[in-house]
Amino acid sequence: MLESLEGSAGQQDPVPPAPPAESADLTAAHYTNPTRRIARRIVQSIFFRGLVNRTIRRTTVVDPAAYGVKGTCVVVANHSSHLDAPLVMSGVPRYISRDLATGVAADYFFTAWHKKFFTQLVFNAFPVDRRGEGANKGLSKKLLAAGVPLLIFPEGTRSKTGKMAPFRVGAASLALAVQVPVVPVALIGAHEAMPRGANWPRPGRPPVVVAVGAPLRARGNETARSFNERIEAAVRALYAANRHMIHD
């Protein structure tokens, strides 16, 4: 859904120059502000219910261990549809979704006021510099350290076929650096319901499953690469274990 604002963002190979430094003034307080939180909850309720609940048949499965997450975390999910961010944000436990911030491309979503306003209002979005440099470098770590949970799609872009791509190591590295758990989420049927290139879900309220798994923590001297492999394996296992539900 985030990419729908720019049409085909995932197809843009060249990364544009870094945006102006104006977004560098964002602080954790911006993402946990009580007034913004109330406004976001109202808008999400209207937006998500109108888009998600009325256009698809959603089933949510949550591992009991996910309710035991205390403090902040990194939520990771496979990415194949505009529906993904709304599905995750409305599917994870409320104490995670309340301030859950979604990483978006700074060079697109934070260069025009209307896109910045919309993504921040609905998705509590924070800017990510795709070159790994610029005014927003380090913001994700600051947010996690301040207790703001983050939503990251480790594949980096939406799948064209629905098939899961290898996970990039960024989310694992981030969780490892700040020592927070990772909550894996598998989205099943989202690609079939609203594939890449579509601007609205297919008719007939197609079935979609949101499977939230047990949180993962980095082990002892585990490397970011090894942790990333476990995270990806967990998402793939959730996907395989719940795939049958969209055919029942």
Coordinates of C-alpha atoms in Angstrom, one line a residue:
M1 CA 0.0 0.0 0.0
L2 CA 2.9 2.4 0.7
E3 CA 4.2 1.9 -2.8
S4 CA 0.8 2.6 -4.3
L5 CA 1.5 6.3 -3.7
E6 CA 4.3 6.3 -6.1
G7 CA 3.0 3.8 -8.6
S8 CA 5.9 1.4 -9.1
A9 CA 8.6 2.3 -6.6
G10 CA 9.9 -1.2 -6.4
Q11 CA 10.8 -1.1 -10.1
Q12 CA 13.0 2.0 -9.8
D13 CA 16.5 0.6 -9.9
P14 CA 18.6 3.9 -9.8
V15 CA 18.4 5.4 -6.4
P16 CA 17.7 9.1 -6.5
P17 CA 19.9 11.6 -4.7
A18 CA 19.4 11.9 -1.0
P19 CA 16.4 14.1 0.1
P20 CA 16.9 17.4 1.9
A21 CA 18.0 17.2 5.5
E22 CA 14.6 18.5 6.8
S23 CA 13.5 15.1 8.0
A24 CA 16.6 14.9 10.2
D25 CA 14.7 16.8 13.0
L26 CA 12.5 13.8 13.6
T27 CA 12.8 12.4 17.1
A28 CA 11.4 9.4 19.0
A29 CA 8.9 11.7 20.7
H30 CA 7.3 12.4 17.2
Y31 CA 6.5 8.6 17.0
T32 CA 5.1 8.2 20.5
N33 CA 3.2 11.5 20.7
P34 CA -0.2 10.8 22.4
T35 CA -2.1 13.2 20.2
R36 CA -0.6 11.7 17.0
R37 CA -1.3 8.2 18.4
I38 CA -5.0 8.9 18.8
A39 CA -5.3 10.5 15.4
R40 CA -3.4 7.5 13.8
R41 CA -5.6 5.0 15.5
I42 CA -8.8 6.7 14.2
V43 CA -7.4 7.0 10.7
Q44 CA -6.1 3.4 10.7
S45 CA -9.5 2.1 12.0
I46 CA -11.3 3.8 9.1
F47 CA -8.6 3.1 6.4
F48 CA -7.7 -0.4 7.4
R49 CA -11.3 -1.5 7.9
G50 CA -12.4 0.0 4.7
L51 CA -9.6 -1.4 2.6
V52 CA -8.8 -4.7 4.4
N53 CA -11.9 -6.0 6.1
R54 CA -14.3 -5.1 3.3
T55 CA -12.1 -6.3 0.4
I56 CA -10.5 -9.5 1.7
R57 CA -11.3 -12.4 4.1
R58 CA -8.5 -12.2 6.6
T59 CA -7.5 -14.8 9.1
T60 CA -5.0 -13.9 11.8
V61 CA -2.9 -16.5 13.6
V62 CA -0.7 -15.4 16.5
D63 CA 1.8 -17.6 18.4
P64 CA 1.1 -17.1 22.1
A65 CA 4.8 -16.2 22.6
A66 CA 4.3 -13.1 20.6
Y67 CA 2.1 -11.7 23.4
G68 CA 5.1 -12.0 25.7
V69 CA 7.2 -9.4 23.9
K70 CA 8.0 -6.7 26.4
G71 CA 9.4 -3.4 25.2
T72 CA 10.4 -2.7 21.6
C73 CA 11.1 -5.1 18.7
V74 CA 11.6 -5.3 15.0
V75 CA 8.7 -6.8 13.1
V76 CA 9.7 -8.4 9.8
A77 CA 7.4 -9.8 7.0
N78 CA 7.5 -11.1 3.5
H79 CA 6.5 -8.5 0.9
S80 CA 4.4 -9.1 -2.2
S81 CA 1.5 -6.7 -2.1
H82 CA 0.2 -3.1 -1.4
L83 CA -1.8 -4.8 1.4
D84 CA 1.2 -5.9 3.4
A85 CA 1.7 -2.9 5.7
P86 CA -2.0 -2.6 6.6
L87 CA -2.1 -6.4 7.2
V88 CA 0.8 -6.4 9.5
M89 CA -0.2 -3.3 11.5
S90 CA -3.7 -4.6 12.0
G91 CA -2.5 -8.2 12.7
V92 CA 0.2 -7.9 15.4
P93 CA -0.7 -7.5 19.1
R94 CA -2.0 -4.1 19.9
Y95 CA 0.9 -3.2 22.3
I96 CA 3.2 -3.7 19.3
S97 CA 1.1 -1.9 16.7
R98 CA 0.3 1.1 18.8
D99 CA 3.5 2.9 18.0
L100 CA 4.8 0.6 15.2
A101 CA 6.8 2.7 12.7
T102 CA 7.2 1.6 9.1
G103 CA 10.4 2.3 7.3
V104 CA 9.8 4.0 3.9
A105 CA 12.2 5.4 1.2
A106 CA 13.2 8.9 2.2
D107 CA 14.0 9.9 -1.4
Y108 CA 10.3 9.5 -2.3
F109 CA 8.0 9.7 0.7
F110 CA 9.8 12.5 2.5
T111 CA 10.3 14.9 -0.4
A112 CA 6.6 16.1 -0.9
W113 CA 4.5 17.2 2.0
H114 CA 1.3 15.3 1.0
K115 CA 3.2 11.9 0.8
K116 CA 5.1 12.6 4.0
F117 CA 1.9 13.6 5.8
F118 CA -0.1 10.6 4.7
T119 CA 2.6 7.9 5.4
Q120 CA 3.3 9.4 8.8
L121 CA -0.3 9.7 9.8
V122 CA -1.4 6.2 8.7
F123 CA 1.8 4.2 9.0
N124 CA 3.8 6.2 11.6
A125 CA 6.5 6.2 8.9
F126 CA 10.2 6.9 9.4
P127 CA 12.5 7.8 6.5
V128 CA 15.2 5.3 5.3
D129 CA 18.0 6.6 3.2
R130 CA 18.4 3.8 0.6
R131 CA 22.1 4.7 0.0
G132 CA 22.7 4.2 3.7
E133 CA 23.8 7.7 4.2
G134 CA 22.3 11.2 4.6
A135 CA 20.4 13.1 7.2
N136 CA 18.4 10.1 8.5
K137 CA 21.3 7.7 9.1
G138 CA 21.0 6.1 12.5
L139 CA 17.4 7.1 13.0
S140 CA 16.1 3.5 13.1
K141 CA 18.5 2.7 16.0
K142 CA 17.5 5.8 17.9
L143 CA 13.8 4.8 17.5
L144 CA 14.4 1.3 18.8
A145 CA 16.5 2.6 21.7
A146 CA 13.7 4.9 22.6
G147 CA 11.2 2.0 22.6
V148 CA 9.6 2.5 19.2
P149 CA 9.0 -0.9 17.4
L150 CA 9.8 -1.0 13.7
L151 CA 8.3 -2.7 10.7
I152 CA 10.8 -3.8 8.1
F153 CA 10.4 -5.8 4.9
P154 CA 13.8 -7.5 4.5
E155 CA 13.3 -8.5 0.8
G156 CA 13.6 -4.8 0.0
T157 CA 10.8 -4.6 -2.5
R158 CA 7.5 -6.3 -3.4
S159 CA 7.8 -9.7 -5.1
K160 CA 6.5 -9.7 -8.7
T161 CA 5.5 -13.4 -8.5
G162 CA 4.6 -13.9 -4.9
K163 CA 7.7 -16.0 -4.4
M164 CA 9.7 -14.9 -1.4
A165 CA 13.1 -13.4 -2.2
P166 CA 16.2 -13.8 0.0
F167 CA 16.2 -11.5 3.0
R168 CA 18.7 -8.7 3.2
V169 CA 20.7 -8.6 6.4
G170 CA 19.7 -5.0 7.5
A171 CA 16.8 -5.9 9.9
A172 CA 18.9 -8.6 11.6
S173 CA 21.9 -6.3 12.0
L174 CA 19.6 -3.6 13.5
A175 CA 18.0 -6.0 16.0
L176 CA 21.4 -7.4 16.9
A177 CA 23.0 -3.9 17.4
V178 CA 20.2 -2.7 19.7
Q179 CA 19.6 -6.2 21.3
V180 CA 15.9 -6.4 20.7
P181 CA 13.8 -9.3 19.5
V182 CA 12.5 -9.9 16.0
V183 CA 8.9 -10.8 15.5
P184 CA 8.5 -12.8 12.2
V185 CA 5.3 -12.4 10.2
A186 CA 4.2 -14.4 7.2
L187 CA 1.6 -12.9 4.8
I188 CA -0.1 -15.6 2.8
G189 CA -2.4 -14.9 -0.1
A190 CA -1.7 -11.2 -0.2
H191 CA -0.1 -11.4 -3.6
E192 CA -3.0 -13.4 -5.0
A193 CA -5.4 -10.8 -3.5
M194 CA -3.6 -7.8 -4.7
P195 CA -0.6 -8.5 -6.9
R196 CA 2.1 -6.0 -7.9
G197 CA 0.7 -3.6 -10.4
A198 CA -2.9 -3.7 -9.0
N199 CA -4.4 -0.6 -7.4
W200 CA -7.2 -2.5 -5.6
P201 CA -7.8 -6.0 -4.3
R202 CA -9.4 -8.5 -6.6
P203 CA -13.2 -8.9 -6.4
G204 CA -14.8 -11.7 -4.3
R205 CA -13.0 -11.0 -1.0
P206 CA -10.0 -13.3 -1.6
P207 CA -8.6 -15.1 1.5
V208 CA -5.5 -13.8 3.2
V209 CA -3.7 -15.2 6.3
V210 CA -1.5 -13.2 8.7
A211 CA 0.7 -15.5 10.7
V212 CA 2.6 -14.0 13.6
G213 CA 5.3 -16.1 15.0
A214 CA 7.3 -16.4 18.2
P215 CA 9.9 -13.7 18.7
L216 CA 13.5 -14.5 17.9
R217 CA 16.6 -13.2 19.7
A218 CA 20.2 -13.3 18.6
R219 CA 22.2 -15.9 20.3
G220 CA 25.5 -15.3 22.2
N221 CA 28.1 -14.5 19.6
E222 CA 25.7 -15.0 16.6
T223 CA 26.5 -13.0 13.5
A224 CA 24.0 -10.8 11.7
R225 CA 24.2 -13.2 8.7
S226 CA 23.3 -16.2 10.9
F227 CA 20.6 -14.3 12.7
N228 CA 19.2 -13.2 9.3
E229 CA 19.1 -16.8 8.1
R230 CA 17.1 -17.8 11.2
I231 CA 14.6 -15.0 10.7
E232 CA 14.1 -15.8 7.1
A233 CA 13.7 -19.5 8.0
A234 CA 11.0 -18.6 10.6
V235 CA 9.0 -16.5 8.1
R236 CA 9.2 -19.3 5.5
A237 CA 8.2 -21.9 8.1
L238 CA 5.2 -19.8 9.1
Y239 CA 4.2 -19.4 5.5
A240 CA 4.4 -23.2 4.8
A241 CA 2.5 -24.1 8.0
N242 CA -0.4 -21.8 7.3
R243 CA -0.6 -21.9 3.5
H244 CA -3.4 -24.5 3.6
M245 CA -5.7 -22.0 5.3
I246 CA -6.3 -20.0 2.1
H247 CA -7.5 -23.1 0.4
D248 CA -9.7 -24.5 3.1

